Amino acid sequence: MLTIDYTEFHDTNQLKDWEKDLIEQAKAALAGSYSPYSHFRVGAAVLLDNGVIITGSNQENGAYPSGLCAERVALFYAGAQYPNVPIKALAVVASNEKGITVSPVSPCGACRQVMLEYQMISNKPYTIYMVGAGKIIKIDDVKQLLPFSFTNVSEMDQE
């Protein structure tokens, strides 16, 4: 049996100030979305252990699937600019023509794999906030999002 541990919030009053700030930065990142095809904007914010927040937004391309998700934009930038700084938390939010989606959106499988890779690099779990207009889902370990994850082939048991 698979169990996923998470906490659900229906407003930000129960969150700490840094959590609220991270979520607001993810919302602000929506403005940078280039999504002329789907009209589905996604913003992400990554908080590093050194206090720096890196944001990203989804970037579509007419030569699908050449675009990139907001989570990976932010994570790759953080990894390139701060290669040895662990991640503390990541927030992701989406919107459409009506505004921020009522239900939180979950990172796609490719983003989950990248998120897990960065967690494995630092050997330290980090928190994910999936933000919707009606609720926020908080998960304290990326492994909760990808329980049967791919790991480094060189580390797999060889027969």
mmCIF file of C-alpha atoms in Angstrom:
data_model
loop_
_atom_site.group_PDB
_atom_site.id
_atom_site.type_symbol
_atom_site.label_atom_id
_atom_site.label_comp_id
_atom_site.label_asym_id
_atom_site.label_seq_id
_atom_site.Cartn_x
_atom_site.Cartn_y
_atom_site.Cartn_z
ATOM 1 C CA MET A 1 0.000 0.000 0.000
ATOM 2 C CA LEU A 2 1.274 3.434 -0.921
ATOM 3 C CA THR A 3 0.700 6.331 1.463
ATOM 4 C CA ILE A 4 1.498 9.947 0.639
ATOM 5 C CA ASP A 5 2.092 12.287 3.557
ATOM 6 C CA TYR A 6 0.939 15.846 2.955
ATOM 7 C CA THR A 7 -0.652 18.799 4.667
ATOM 8 C CA GLU A 8 -3.515 20.768 3.163
ATOM 9 C CA PHE A 9 -4.171 24.444 3.850
ATOM 10 C CA HIS A 10 -7.183 26.479 2.746
ATOM 11 C CA ASP A 11 -5.555 29.848 3.314
ATOM 12 C CA THR A 12 -2.091 31.193 4.048
ATOM 13 C CA ASN A 13 -2.789 32.217 7.660
ATOM 14 C CA GLN A 14 -1.242 28.984 8.954
ATOM 15 C CA LEU A 15 1.954 29.445 6.958
ATOM 16 C CA LYS A 16 5.166 31.097 8.095
ATOM 17 C CA ASP A 17 6.188 34.410 6.542
ATOM 18 C CA TRP A 18 8.933 32.830 4.417
ATOM 19 C CA GLU A 19 6.428 30.295 3.063
ATOM 20 C CA LYS A 20 3.991 33.066 2.144
ATOM 21 C CA ASP A 21 6.799 34.983 0.443
ATOM 22 C CA LEU A 22 7.852 31.933 -1.560
ATOM 23 C CA ILE A 23 4.275 31.404 -2.746
ATOM 24 C CA GLU A 24 3.926 35.085 -3.691
ATOM 25 C CA GLN A 25 7.151 34.868 -5.687
ATOM 26 C CA ALA A 26 5.789 31.830 -7.561
ATOM 27 C CA LYS A 27 2.618 33.791 -8.332
ATOM 28 C CA ALA A 28 4.667 36.749 -9.536
ATOM 29 C CA ALA A 29 6.620 34.417 -11.821
ATOM 30 C CA LEU A 30 3.399 33.742 -13.754
ATOM 31 C CA ALA A 31 3.945 37.094 -15.489
ATOM 32 C CA GLY A 32 7.024 35.687 -17.256
ATOM 33 C CA SER A 33 5.198 32.704 -18.709
ATOM 34 C CA TYR A 34 5.394 32.313 -22.463
ATOM 35 C CA SER A 35 2.338 30.166 -23.162
ATOM 36 C CA PRO A 36 0.709 31.319 -26.424
ATOM 37 C CA TYR A 37 -0.381 27.780 -27.332
ATOM 38 C CA SER A 38 -1.859 26.368 -24.134
ATOM 39 C CA HIS A 39 -2.765 29.660 -22.436
ATOM 40 C CA PHE A 40 -1.861 27.802 -19.231
ATOM 41 C CA ARG A 41 0.690 29.784 -17.245
ATOM 42 C CA VAL A 42 2.834 28.182 -14.540
ATOM 43 C CA GLY A 43 5.131 29.918 -12.075
ATOM 44 C CA ALA A 44 7.634 28.354 -9.716
ATOM 45 C CA ALA A 45 9.867 29.664 -6.959
ATOM 46 C CA VAL A 46 12.797 27.807 -5.416
ATOM 47 C CA LEU A 47 14.111 28.826 -1.995
ATOM 48 C CA LEU A 48 17.731 27.879 -1.448
ATOM 49 C CA ASP A 49 19.333 27.253 1.953
ATOM 50 C CA ASN A 50 21.263 30.512 1.564
ATOM 51 C CA GLY A 51 17.980 32.477 1.443
ATOM 52 C CA VAL A 52 18.065 33.210 -2.296
ATOM 53 C CA ILE A 53 14.798 32.700 -4.177
ATOM 54 C CA ILE A 54 14.979 31.726 -7.855
ATOM 55 C CA THR A 55 11.826 31.960 -9.971
ATOM 56 C CA GLY A 56 10.873 30.396 -13.256
ATOM 57 C CA SER A 57 7.890 30.182 -15.566
ATOM 58 C CA ASN A 58 6.816 27.797 -18.277
ATOM 59 C CA GLN A 59 8.247 28.535 -21.703
ATOM 60 C CA GLU A 60 6.402 27.006 -24.651
ATOM 61 C CA ASN A 61 7.679 26.632 -28.178
ATOM 62 C CA GLY A 62 5.971 26.023 -31.512
ATOM 63 C CA ALA A 63 8.256 23.015 -31.977
ATOM 64 C CA TYR A 64 6.596 21.068 -29.180
ATOM 65 C CA PRO A 65 8.023 19.587 -26.917
ATOM 66 C CA SER A 66 10.915 22.036 -27.023
ATOM 67 C CA GLY A 67 9.404 24.119 -24.223
ATOM 68 C CA LEU A 68 10.203 23.780 -20.565
ATOM 69 C CA CYS A 69 8.137 23.671 -17.377
ATOM 70 C CA ALA A 70 8.406 26.404 -14.735
ATOM 71 C CA GLU A 71 9.801 24.039 -12.121
ATOM 72 C CA ARG A 72 12.698 22.934 -14.317
ATOM 73 C CA VAL A 73 13.426 26.497 -15.454
ATOM 74 C CA ALA A 74 13.837 27.543 -11.798
ATOM 75 C CA LEU A 75 15.691 24.387 -10.713
ATOM 76 C CA PHE A 76 18.165 24.435 -13.600
ATOM 77 C CA TYR A 77 18.907 28.120 -13.036
ATOM 78 C CA ALA A 78 19.420 27.494 -9.315
ATOM 79 C CA GLY A 79 21.683 24.530 -10.070
ATOM 80 C CA ALA A 80 23.735 26.520 -12.573
ATOM 81 C CA GLN A 81 24.138 29.639 -10.428
ATOM 82 C CA TYR A 82 24.332 28.009 -6.964
ATOM 83 C CA PRO A 83 25.597 24.472 -7.656
ATOM 84 C CA ASN A 84 26.443 23.525 -4.076
ATOM 85 C CA VAL A 85 23.545 25.189 -2.260
ATOM 86 C CA PRO A 86 20.769 22.809 -1.168
ATOM 87 C CA ILE A 87 17.132 23.587 -1.835
ATOM 88 C CA LYS A 88 14.884 24.367 1.110
ATOM 89 C CA ALA A 89 11.540 24.563 -0.699
ATOM 90 C CA LEU A 90 9.794 24.871 -4.050
ATOM 91 C CA ALA A 91 6.389 26.430 -4.748
ATOM 92 C CA VAL A 92 4.412 25.972 -7.956
ATOM 93 C CA VAL A 93 1.218 27.735 -9.084
ATOM 94 C CA ALA A 94 -0.779 27.756 -12.320
ATOM 95 C CA SER A 95 -3.322 30.001 -13.958
ATOM 96 C CA ASN A 96 -5.540 30.106 -16.997
ATOM 97 C CA GLU A 97 -7.794 32.769 -18.515
ATOM 98 C CA LYS A 98 -9.918 32.748 -15.324
ATOM 99 C CA GLY A 99 -6.967 33.317 -12.977
ATOM 100 C CA ILE A 100 -5.130 31.014 -10.574
ATOM 101 C CA THR A 101 -6.491 27.497 -10.758
ATOM 102 C CA VAL A 102 -8.789 26.607 -7.856
ATOM 103 C CA SER A 103 -7.062 23.270 -7.294
ATOM 104 C CA PRO A 104 -3.292 23.074 -7.040
ATOM 105 C CA VAL A 105 -1.395 21.687 -10.004
ATOM 106 C CA SER A 106 1.107 18.945 -9.492
ATOM 107 C CA PRO A 107 4.498 18.893 -11.220
ATOM 108 C CA CYS A 108 4.703 16.659 -14.290
ATOM 109 C CA GLY A 109 6.714 13.437 -14.235
ATOM 110 C CA ALA A 110 9.795 15.009 -15.834
ATOM 111 C CA CYS A 111 9.789 17.800 -13.252
ATOM 112 C CA ARG A 112 9.358 15.288 -10.438
ATOM 113 C CA GLN A 113 12.398 13.381 -11.651
ATOM 114 C CA VAL A 114 14.484 16.578 -11.825
ATOM 115 C CA MET A 115 13.224 17.647 -8.393
ATOM 116 C CA LEU A 116 14.290 14.295 -6.976
ATOM 117 C CA GLU A 117 17.711 14.513 -8.642
ATOM 118 C CA TYR A 118 18.387 17.839 -6.899
ATOM 119 C CA GLN A 119 17.233 16.355 -3.599
ATOM 120 C CA MET A 120 19.584 13.404 -4.086
ATOM 121 C CA ILE A 121 22.490 15.735 -4.928
ATOM 122 C CA SER A 122 22.146 17.540 -1.608
ATOM 123 C CA ASN A 123 21.102 14.393 0.277
ATOM 124 C CA LYS A 124 18.489 16.505 2.031
ATOM 125 C CA PRO A 125 14.708 16.514 1.545
ATOM 126 C CA TYR A 126 12.958 19.759 0.674
ATOM 127 C CA THR A 127 9.372 20.941 0.834
ATOM 128 C CA ILE A 128 7.036 21.351 -2.122
ATOM 129 C CA TYR A 129 4.058 23.714 -2.090
ATOM 130 C CA MET A 130 1.442 23.109 -4.770
ATOM 131 C CA VAL A 131 -0.702 26.236 -4.745
ATOM 132 C CA GLY A 132 -4.262 26.718 -5.912
ATOM 133 C CA ALA A 133 -6.722 29.523 -5.253
ATOM 134 C CA GLY A 134 -8.763 27.199 -3.038
ATOM 135 C CA LYS A 135 -6.038 25.271 -1.249
ATOM 136 C CA ILE A 136 -2.333 24.662 -0.813
ATOM 137 C CA ILE A 137 -0.815 21.199 -0.592
ATOM 138 C CA LYS A 138 2.480 20.901 1.279
ATOM 139 C CA ILE A 139 4.708 17.852 0.882
ATOM 140 C CA ASP A 140 7.919 17.612 2.920
ATOM 141 C CA ASP A 141 9.921 15.275 0.683
ATOM 142 C CA VAL A 142 10.113 14.976 -3.112
ATOM 143 C CA LYS A 143 10.138 11.181 -2.741
ATOM 144 C CA GLN A 144 6.463 11.463 -1.781
ATOM 145 C CA LEU A 145 5.740 12.704 -5.323
ATOM 146 C CA LEU A 146 7.790 10.011 -7.045
ATOM 147 C CA PRO A 147 7.798 6.849 -4.923
ATOM 148 C CA PHE A 148 9.079 4.467 -7.626
ATOM 149 C CA SER A 149 11.722 6.816 -8.916
ATOM 150 C CA PHE A 150 14.547 6.234 -11.354
ATOM 151 C CA THR A 151 17.948 6.361 -9.700
ATOM 152 C CA ASN A 152 21.443 6.563 -11.058
ATOM 153 C CA VAL A 153 22.048 3.462 -13.151
ATOM 154 C CA SER A 154 25.609 3.143 -11.839
ATOM 155 C CA GLU A 155 24.214 2.717 -8.332
ATOM 156 C CA MET A 156 21.773 -0.058 -9.268
ATOM 157 C CA ASP A 157 22.527 -3.593 -8.228
ATOM 158 C CA GLN A 158 24.374 -5.494 -10.908
ATOM 159 C CA GLU A 159 23.841 -9.238 -11.288
#
